[in-house]
């Protein structure tokens, strides 16, 4: 007899969802026991790491990944990672186990009240009415995740897997195509706007994805600077290009000042415009016209733009590069770094980032989760490919370590480096066990200052007196890593730093074991 489980396995094979990231419990045992040899199981020791690794895998493969969670406990622990996947627009299929359907009405032990537990962050959440609806729900979740670029959830009671499936219908298409072409006539208003601009600018964002070539061609056609969106999850333009103008500030007054020279600003794959702390006033100076190209309906619908296109950024930029008349403008836009070289004393984050930048290979995937050091990283470590800067756009901690593990698993020959603060690392430290167990050769550079430095800075600027949270400088990140099976090296001096990087970096793309560098850094004010 063909079962629901058999039908779901066939769907996983069809859509190449054959790697299952999971931290299972009893409700997942009927699915996983006797797993076929062509399906790969990857254990994470915490559900945040499970979804984080799946997120990295999906980024690396540019396709949906599969995560399996254990009822309310698993889904609850994973909500922050699910929210991050949604904000980063990463497609995930998330299966959530549930107690036996036949006595759910009695709320047995481990029954989960799962409706709405992940909030509005899933692009779809489904609890199939019948066991026989599960295969169609999984197939639809794949399509929904790919179309909306986010996590799609399916709740599956544990007895559903053994239910018969012969003669049933899968309520989802076998193949779904998403044509991305844009008609020239539809682009005419934008062509006219850009063609008539005196001092245009482009703001690139994570939504550009891998379509850098089209955006570069458009930027060079316009001869204008290209700024990176603030707080984005991915670089949207080569940051070693002479027209790259740096990262936009995340405060309105500074944003208006930065954009003041420009009469037209085109946001590509970025919202208009992401901020952090609230400040009054408009986003852009009076008289500046804002246009937007995005394939994210939410961004298109909420952005205060004068002209918005809900379309593929790559397709639109490719056509605009042909349709917009050459401007004759040119030149380079300098970015002042203002970072002094190492001159003795304790290591600063800038010292670590400068030495790292000089040794990183061109094709590195760099994952960042060091909030207090992010501005310095942007200035010192330019992203030279679309993988050159990846971060948690949501802002919640716990992304860096597991995402690096999943990405390296997806692309085993790409050098992968995660630069994280010790406070951030503690939210996803369980992923180091998975890295060690599955021989994932990522490099984790932990900037260890023993405190939440970004929070301390915010408290000082707030002017409300001494912050109540203490430092945690007793935490031994290297010891934690080694206890999870991950090799670690303590770095305390400049010679330690340069010597270790010189030894490690040449083998970054071929190493088969992870390594954590526990780098003691001082807090810069």
Coordinates of C-alpha atoms in Angstrom, one line a residue:
X1 CA 0.0 0.0 0.0
X2 CA 1.3 3.4 -1.0
X3 CA 1.2 5.8 2.0
X4 CA 1.2 9.6 2.6
X5 CA 4.8 9.2 3.7
X6 CA 5.8 7.6 0.3
X7 CA 4.0 10.3 -1.6
X8 CA 5.8 13.1 0.3
X9 CA 9.1 11.4 -0.2
X10 CA 8.5 11.4 -4.0
X11 CA 7.6 15.1 -3.8
X12 CA 10.8 15.9 -1.8
X13 CA 12.8 14.1 -4.6
X14 CA 11.0 16.0 -7.3
X15 CA 11.8 19.3 -5.9
X16 CA 15.3 18.4 -4.6
X17 CA 14.3 18.8 -1.0
X18 CA 16.4 15.7 -0.1
X19 CA 18.4 17.2 2.7
X20 CA 16.4 17.4 5.9
X21 CA 17.6 19.8 8.7
X22 CA 15.9 18.7 11.9
X23 CA 15.9 18.4 15.7
X24 CA 13.2 15.8 15.9
X25 CA 11.0 14.6 18.7
X26 CA 8.5 11.8 19.1
X27 CA 6.0 13.3 16.7
X28 CA 8.6 13.0 13.9
X29 CA 9.6 9.4 14.5
X30 CA 7.0 7.9 12.1
X31 CA 8.4 10.1 9.3
X32 CA 12.1 9.5 10.0
X33 CA 12.5 5.9 11.1
X34 CA 13.9 3.9 8.2
X35 CA 14.6 7.0 6.1
X36 CA 15.5 6.1 2.5
X37 CA 19.2 6.2 1.7
X38 CA 18.7 9.0 -0.9
X39 CA 17.4 11.4 1.7
X40 CA 20.0 13.1 3.9
X41 CA 19.3 13.9 7.6
X42 CA 21.2 16.7 9.2
X43 CA 20.9 17.1 13.0
X44 CA 20.9 20.5 14.7
X45 CA 21.0 20.7 18.5
X46 CA 18.6 23.6 18.7
X47 CA 15.7 24.5 16.4
X48 CA 17.1 28.0 15.8
X49 CA 20.3 26.4 14.4
X50 CA 18.1 23.9 12.4
X51 CA 16.3 26.7 10.6
X52 CA 19.4 28.8 10.4
X53 CA 21.3 26.0 8.7
X54 CA 18.4 25.5 6.3
X55 CA 18.5 29.2 5.6
X56 CA 22.2 29.1 4.7
X57 CA 21.6 26.0 2.5
X58 CA 18.8 27.8 0.6
X59 CA 20.9 30.9 0.1
X60 CA 23.8 28.7 -1.2
X61 CA 21.6 26.7 -3.6
X62 CA 19.2 29.6 -4.6
X63 CA 16.3 27.2 -4.0
X64 CA 14.0 26.2 -1.1
X65 CA 15.5 24.1 1.7
X66 CA 13.6 21.8 4.1
X67 CA 13.5 22.0 7.9
X68 CA 11.6 19.7 10.2
X69 CA 10.5 20.9 13.7
X70 CA 9.0 19.2 16.7
X71 CA 5.5 20.5 17.5
X72 CA 5.1 23.6 19.7
X73 CA 8.5 23.4 21.4
X74 CA 10.4 23.2 18.1
X75 CA 8.3 25.8 16.2
X76 CA 8.5 28.1 19.2
X77 CA 12.3 27.9 19.5
X78 CA 12.6 28.5 15.7
X79 CA 10.4 31.6 15.4
X80 CA 13.3 34.1 15.4
X81 CA 15.1 32.1 12.7
X82 CA 11.8 31.9 10.7
X83 CA 11.4 35.6 11.0
X84 CA 14.9 36.1 9.8
X85 CA 14.3 33.9 6.8
X86 CA 11.2 35.9 5.9
X87 CA 13.0 39.3 6.2
X88 CA 15.9 37.9 4.2
X89 CA 13.5 36.5 1.6
X90 CA 14.9 33.0 1.8
X91 CA 12.6 30.2 0.7
X92 CA 12.1 27.4 3.2
X93 CA 9.6 24.5 3.5
X94 CA 9.1 23.9 7.2
X95 CA 7.3 20.7 8.3
X96 CA 6.1 20.8 11.9
X97 CA 5.1 17.6 13.7
X98 CA 1.9 17.3 15.7
X99 CA 0.4 14.8 18.0
X100 CA -1.8 11.9 16.6
X101 CA -4.8 13.4 14.8
X102 CA -7.1 10.8 16.3
X103 CA -7.0 12.3 19.8
X104 CA -6.0 15.9 19.2
X105 CA -9.4 16.9 20.5
X106 CA -8.4 15.7 24.0
X107 CA -5.1 17.8 23.9
X108 CA -2.8 14.9 24.6
X109 CA 0.8 15.3 25.9
X110 CA 2.9 17.2 23.3
X111 CA -0.1 18.4 21.4
X112 CA 0.8 21.8 20.0
X113 CA -1.4 24.8 19.7
X114 CA 0.3 25.7 16.5
X115 CA -2.1 28.1 14.7
X116 CA -0.4 31.4 14.6
X117 CA 2.5 30.4 16.7
X118 CA 5.0 31.8 14.1
X119 CA 2.9 34.9 13.7
X120 CA 2.8 36.5 10.3
X121 CA 6.3 35.5 9.3
X122 CA 5.4 32.4 7.2
X123 CA 4.4 33.2 3.7
X124 CA 1.9 30.3 4.1
X125 CA 0.9 28.1 7.0
X126 CA -1.2 25.0 6.3
X127 CA -2.8 22.4 8.6
X128 CA -4.2 19.9 6.1
X129 CA -7.8 18.8 6.8
X130 CA -7.1 15.1 5.8
X131 CA -4.0 13.0 6.0
X132 CA -4.3 12.6 2.2
X133 CA -4.0 16.4 1.7
X134 CA -0.4 16.4 3.2
X135 CA 1.5 15.7 -0.1
X136 CA -0.3 18.4 -1.9
X137 CA 0.3 20.8 1.0
X138 CA 4.0 20.1 0.9
X139 CA 4.2 20.6 -2.9
X140 CA 2.2 23.9 -2.5
X141 CA 4.5 25.0 0.3
X142 CA 7.5 24.5 -2.1
X143 CA 5.8 26.7 -4.7
X144 CA 4.7 29.3 -2.1
X145 CA 8.2 29.5 -0.6
X146 CA 9.8 29.9 -4.1
X147 CA 7.3 32.5 -5.3
X148 CA 7.1 34.6 -2.1
X149 CA 10.7 33.9 -1.1
X150 CA 10.1 33.0 2.5
X151 CA 9.2 30.2 4.9
X152 CA 6.1 28.1 4.2
X153 CA 4.8 25.9 7.0
X154 CA 2.9 22.6 7.0
X155 CA 1.7 21.0 10.2
X156 CA 1.5 17.2 10.0
X157 CA 0.0 15.0 12.7
X158 CA 2.2 11.9 13.4
X159 CA -0.4 9.3 12.3
X160 CA -0.8 11.0 8.9
X161 CA 2.4 9.5 7.5
X162 CA 1.0 5.9 7.6
X163 CA -2.3 6.8 6.0
X164 CA -3.1 5.3 2.6
X165 CA -2.6 7.4 -0.5
X166 CA -3.5 5.3 -3.4
X167 CA -5.7 7.1 -6.0
X168 CA -5.4 10.5 -4.3
X169 CA -4.8 13.8 -6.0
X170 CA -1.9 16.2 -5.2
X171 CA -3.4 19.7 -5.1
X172 CA -0.4 21.5 -6.6
X173 CA 1.2 21.8 -10.1
X174 CA 4.1 19.5 -10.9
X175 CA 6.0 22.3 -12.5
X176 CA 5.5 26.1 -12.0
X177 CA 7.1 28.7 -14.3
X178 CA 7.5 32.3 -13.4
X179 CA 8.2 34.4 -16.5
X180 CA 10.1 37.6 -15.6
X181 CA 10.1 39.6 -18.9
X182 CA 9.0 43.2 -18.7
X183 CA 7.4 45.1 -21.7
X184 CA 9.3 48.1 -22.9
X185 CA 6.1 50.1 -23.0
X186 CA 5.6 49.5 -19.3
X187 CA 9.1 50.8 -18.6
X188 CA 8.6 54.0 -20.6
X189 CA 7.8 56.2 -17.5
X190 CA 11.0 55.1 -15.8
X191 CA 13.1 55.5 -18.9
X192 CA 11.8 59.1 -19.2
X193 CA 12.5 59.8 -15.6
X194 CA 16.0 58.5 -15.6
X195 CA 16.8 59.9 -19.0
X196 CA 15.8 63.4 -17.8
X197 CA 17.6 63.2 -14.5
X198 CA 20.5 65.6 -13.9
X199 CA 22.1 63.9 -10.9
X200 CA 20.6 60.4 -10.5
X201 CA 21.6 57.8 -7.9
X202 CA 20.8 54.1 -7.4
X203 CA 20.2 52.4 -4.1
X204 CA 20.8 48.7 -4.4
X205 CA 19.5 46.1 -2.0
X206 CA 19.4 42.4 -1.2
X207 CA 16.6 41.9 -3.7
X208 CA 19.0 42.3 -6.5
X209 CA 20.2 38.8 -5.7
X210 CA 22.7 37.5 -8.1
X211 CA 21.7 40.0 -10.9
X212 CA 24.7 42.2 -10.4
X213 CA 25.7 42.3 -14.1
X214 CA 22.4 44.0 -15.1
X215 CA 22.6 46.6 -12.4
X216 CA 26.3 47.3 -13.1
X217 CA 25.4 47.9 -16.8
X218 CA 22.6 50.3 -15.8
X219 CA 24.8 52.2 -13.3
X220 CA 27.5 52.6 -15.9
X221 CA 25.0 53.7 -18.5
X222 CA 23.7 56.4 -16.0
X223 CA 27.2 57.3 -14.7
X224 CA 25.8 57.6 -11.2
X225 CA 26.7 56.5 -7.7
X226 CA 25.2 53.3 -6.3
X227 CA 24.5 53.2 -2.6
X228 CA 23.9 50.0 -0.5
X229 CA 20.6 49.9 1.4
X230 CA 21.0 50.2 5.2
X231 CA 20.5 47.1 7.3
X232 CA 20.2 44.8 4.2
X233 CA 20.7 41.1 4.3
X234 CA 22.9 40.9 1.2
X235 CA 25.1 43.2 -0.9
X236 CA 23.4 44.4 -4.1
X237 CA 26.3 45.8 -6.0
X238 CA 30.1 45.1 -6.2
X239 CA 31.6 47.2 -3.5
X240 CA 35.0 47.5 -5.2
X241 CA 33.4 49.2 -8.2
X242 CA 34.4 52.8 -8.6
X243 CA 30.7 53.9 -8.7
X244 CA 30.0 52.3 -5.3
X245 CA 29.1 55.1 -2.9
X246 CA 28.9 53.2 0.4
X247 CA 26.0 52.2 2.7
X248 CA 23.1 54.6 3.3
X249 CA 22.8 55.9 6.8
X250 CA 19.9 54.5 8.9
X251 CA 18.7 57.8 10.3
X252 CA 16.5 60.3 8.4
X253 CA 18.5 63.5 8.8
X254 CA 21.7 61.8 7.6
X255 CA 19.8 60.0 4.8
X256 CA 18.4 63.3 3.5
X257 CA 21.9 64.8 3.6
X258 CA 23.4 61.9 1.7
X259 CA 20.7 62.0 -1.0
X260 CA 20.5 65.8 -1.2
X261 CA 22.7 66.1 -4.4
X262 CA 20.4 63.8 -6.4
X263 CA 17.2 64.8 -8.2
X264 CA 16.2 61.1 -9.0
X265 CA 16.8 58.1 -6.7
X266 CA 16.1 54.6 -8.1
X267 CA 15.9 51.9 -5.4
X268 CA 16.5 48.5 -6.9
X269 CA 15.7 45.4 -4.8
X270 CA 15.6 47.6 -1.6
X271 CA 12.8 49.2 0.3
X272 CA 12.3 53.0 0.4
X273 CA 14.2 53.5 2.8
X274 CA 14.9 51.3 5.8
X275 CA 15.7 53.1 9.1
X276 CA 16.5 52.2 12.7
X277 CA 16.0 54.8 15.3
X278 CA 13.1 57.1 14.7
X279 CA 13.6 60.7 13.7
X280 CA 11.0 63.2 12.3
X281 CA 11.0 64.6 8.9
X282 CA 10.8 63.2 5.3
X283 CA 13.0 60.4 4.0
X284 CA 14.4 62.4 1.1
X285 CA 14.9 66.2 0.4
X286 CA 12.0 68.1 -1.2
X287 CA 12.1 67.8 -4.9
X288 CA 13.9 64.4 -5.0
X289 CA 11.9 61.9 -7.0
X290 CA 12.0 58.3 -5.9
X291 CA 11.4 55.3 -8.1
X292 CA 11.4 51.7 -7.0
X293 CA 11.9 48.3 -8.7
X294 CA 11.3 45.2 -6.5
X295 CA 9.8 41.8 -6.8
X296 CA 8.6 41.9 -3.2
X297 CA 4.8 42.8 -3.1
X298 CA 5.1 44.0 0.6
X299 CA 7.9 46.3 -0.2
X300 CA 6.2 47.6 -3.3
X301 CA 2.9 48.3 -1.5
X302 CA 4.4 50.1 1.5
X303 CA 7.3 52.1 0.0
X304 CA 6.6 55.9 -0.3
X305 CA 7.9 56.0 -3.9
X306 CA 6.7 58.3 -6.8
X307 CA 6.9 55.4 -9.2
X308 CA 7.1 51.7 -8.3
X309 CA 7.5 48.5 -10.4
X310 CA 6.6 45.1 -9.0
X311 CA 8.9 43.1 -11.3
X312 CA 12.2 41.3 -11.5
X313 CA 15.0 43.8 -10.7
X314 CA 17.4 41.9 -12.9
X315 CA 15.0 41.9 -15.9
X316 CA 14.1 45.6 -15.4
X317 CA 17.7 46.7 -15.1
X318 CA 18.8 44.7 -18.1
X319 CA 16.2 46.4 -20.3
X320 CA 16.8 49.9 -18.8
X321 CA 20.5 49.5 -19.6
X322 CA 19.5 49.3 -23.3
X323 CA 16.6 51.8 -23.2
X324 CA 18.1 54.7 -21.2
X325 CA 20.2 57.1 -23.3
X326 CA 23.9 57.2 -22.3
X327 CA 24.4 60.1 -19.9
X328 CA 28.1 61.0 -20.6
X329 CA 28.5 61.3 -16.8
X330 CA 31.3 59.4 -15.1
X331 CA 33.7 59.4 -12.2
X332 CA 34.3 57.5 -9.0
X333 CA 32.7 58.1 -5.6
X334 CA 35.2 57.8 -2.8
X335 CA 34.3 56.4 0.6
X336 CA 36.4 57.8 3.5
X337 CA 37.4 55.0 5.8
X338 CA 39.0 56.9 8.6
X339 CA 40.5 53.8 10.2
X340 CA 44.0 54.1 11.6
X341 CA 46.3 51.0 11.1
X342 CA 47.4 48.9 14.1
X343 CA 49.8 50.8 16.3
X344 CA 50.2 48.5 19.3
X345 CA 48.1 47.6 22.3
X346 CA 45.0 45.4 22.5
X347 CA 43.4 44.3 19.2
X348 CA 40.5 46.4 17.9
X349 CA 37.8 45.0 15.6
X350 CA 39.1 47.2 12.9
X351 CA 42.6 45.6 13.2
X352 CA 41.0 42.1 12.8
X353 CA 38.8 43.2 9.8
X354 CA 41.7 44.9 8.0
X355 CA 43.9 41.9 8.3
X356 CA 41.0 39.6 7.3
X357 CA 40.1 41.8 4.3
X358 CA 43.7 41.6 2.9
X359 CA 43.6 37.8 2.8
X360 CA 40.0 36.9 1.8
X361 CA 39.6 35.2 -1.6
X362 CA 37.5 36.9 -4.2
X363 CA 34.7 34.3 -4.1
X364 CA 34.4 34.2 -0.3
X365 CA 30.9 34.0 1.3
X366 CA 31.1 36.3 4.2
X367 CA 28.4 36.1 6.9
X368 CA 28.2 39.0 9.3
X369 CA 26.6 39.1 12.8
X370 CA 28.7 41.6 14.7
X371 CA 26.4 44.6 15.2
X372 CA 28.9 46.9 16.8
X373 CA 31.6 46.2 14.2
X374 CA 29.2 46.2 11.1
X375 CA 30.0 49.8 10.0
X376 CA 33.7 49.0 10.1
X377 CA 33.2 45.8 8.2
X378 CA 31.3 47.7 5.5
X379 CA 34.2 50.1 5.2
X380 CA 37.0 47.7 5.3
X381 CA 35.7 44.5 3.7
X382 CA 34.1 45.2 0.3
X383 CA 31.7 42.6 -1.1
X384 CA 33.0 41.6 -4.5
X385 CA 30.3 39.0 -5.3
X386 CA 26.7 38.6 -4.3
X387 CA 27.9 36.2 -1.5
X388 CA 30.4 38.8 -0.3
X389 CA 28.1 40.1 2.4
X390 CA 25.3 38.2 4.0
X391 CA 23.6 39.2 7.3
X392 CA 20.3 38.9 9.2
X393 CA 18.1 41.6 7.9
X394 CA 15.6 41.0 10.7
X395 CA 18.2 42.1 13.3
X396 CA 17.6 39.2 15.7
X397 CA 20.7 37.3 16.8
X398 CA 21.5 33.7 16.0
X399 CA 21.9 33.8 12.2
X400 CA 25.6 33.9 11.7
X401 CA 27.0 30.5 12.8
X402 CA 24.2 28.2 11.5
X403 CA 23.8 30.1 8.2
X404 CA 27.6 29.7 7.6
X405 CA 27.3 26.0 8.3
X406 CA 24.3 25.5 5.9
X407 CA 25.9 27.7 3.2
X408 CA 29.1 25.7 3.2
X409 CA 27.2 22.5 3.1
X410 CA 25.4 23.7 0.0
X411 CA 28.6 25.0 -1.6
X412 CA 31.4 22.8 -0.2
X413 CA 34.1 24.3 -2.4
X414 CA 33.3 28.0 -1.7
X415 CA 35.3 29.6 1.1
X416 CA 32.9 30.5 3.9
X417 CA 33.8 32.9 6.8
X418 CA 31.4 34.1 9.5
X419 CA 32.4 37.2 11.4
X420 CA 30.3 37.3 14.6
X421 CA 30.4 38.9 18.0
X422 CA 30.6 36.7 21.0
X423 CA 27.2 37.8 22.1
X424 CA 25.7 36.9 18.7
X425 CA 27.6 33.5 18.7
X426 CA 26.0 32.5 21.9
X427 CA 22.6 32.5 20.2
X428 CA 23.6 29.9 17.6
X429 CA 26.5 28.1 19.2
X430 CA 24.9 24.7 18.9
X431 CA 25.5 24.9 15.1
X432 CA 29.2 24.3 15.8
X433 CA 28.4 20.7 16.7
X434 CA 26.7 20.2 13.3
X435 CA 29.7 21.8 11.6
X436 CA 32.1 19.4 13.4
X437 CA 30.0 16.3 13.0
X438 CA 29.3 16.8 9.3
X439 CA 32.8 18.0 8.5
X440 CA 31.8 21.5 7.4
X441 CA 35.0 23.5 6.8
X442 CA 33.8 27.0 7.6
X443 CA 35.8 29.6 9.5
X444 CA 34.2 31.3 12.4
X445 CA 35.9 34.6 13.5
X446 CA 34.4 35.6 16.8
X447 CA 35.1 39.1 17.9
X448 CA 35.1 38.6 21.7
X449 CA 34.7 41.6 23.8
X450 CA 32.7 40.0 26.6
X451 CA 29.7 42.3 26.4
X452 CA 26.9 43.6 24.2
X453 CA 28.9 46.5 22.9
X454 CA 26.2 47.8 20.6
X455 CA 23.7 47.9 23.6
X456 CA 26.3 49.7 25.7
X457 CA 26.7 52.3 23.0
X458 CA 22.9 52.8 22.7
X459 CA 22.6 53.2 26.4
X460 CA 25.3 55.9 26.5
X461 CA 23.7 57.8 23.6
X462 CA 20.3 57.5 25.3
X463 CA 21.6 59.4 28.3
X464 CA 19.5 57.5 30.8
X465 CA 22.4 56.5 33.2
X466 CA 24.2 53.3 33.7
X467 CA 22.9 50.2 31.8
X468 CA 21.7 47.4 34.1
X469 CA 23.2 44.5 32.1
X470 CA 26.6 43.2 33.1
X471 CA 29.4 42.0 30.9
X472 CA 29.9 38.3 30.3
X473 CA 33.7 38.3 29.9
X474 CA 33.9 34.9 31.7
X475 CA 32.5 33.1 28.7
X476 CA 35.1 31.1 26.9
X477 CA 34.1 30.9 23.3
X478 CA 37.0 28.6 22.4
X479 CA 36.1 26.2 25.3
X480 CA 32.4 26.2 24.2
X481 CA 33.5 25.4 20.6
X482 CA 35.8 22.5 21.7
X483 CA 33.1 21.1 23.9
X484 CA 30.9 20.8 20.8
X485 CA 33.7 19.1 18.8
X486 CA 34.8 22.2 16.9
X487 CA 38.5 23.1 16.9
X488 CA 39.3 26.6 18.3
X489 CA 42.3 28.9 18.5
X490 CA 42.6 31.8 21.0
X491 CA 43.9 35.0 19.4
X492 CA 45.1 37.8 21.7
X493 CA 47.9 39.7 20.0
X494 CA 48.5 41.1 16.6
X495 CA 51.2 38.5 15.9
X496 CA 48.7 35.8 16.9
X497 CA 46.2 37.3 14.5
X498 CA 48.4 37.6 11.4
X499 CA 50.1 34.3 12.0
X500 CA 46.9 32.4 12.4
X501 CA 45.3 34.0 9.3
X502 CA 48.4 33.4 7.2
X503 CA 48.2 29.7 8.2
X504 CA 44.4 29.3 7.8
X505 CA 43.4 31.4 4.8
X506 CA 45.2 29.5 2.0
X507 CA 43.2 26.4 2.7
X508 CA 39.9 28.1 3.3
X509 CA 38.2 26.6 0.2
X510 CA 39.4 23.0 0.7
X511 CA 39.4 22.5 4.5
X512 CA 37.0 19.8 5.8
X513 CA 36.9 20.7 9.4
X514 CA 35.5 23.9 11.0
X515 CA 37.7 26.3 12.9
X516 CA 36.7 29.0 15.4
X517 CA 39.0 31.9 16.1
X518 CA 38.3 33.3 19.5
X519 CA 39.7 36.8 19.0
X520 CA 40.0 39.0 22.1
X521 CA 39.1 42.6 21.0
X522 CA 38.8 45.8 22.9
X523 CA 35.6 47.9 22.8
X524 CA 36.1 51.0 20.6
X525 CA 34.3 54.2 21.5

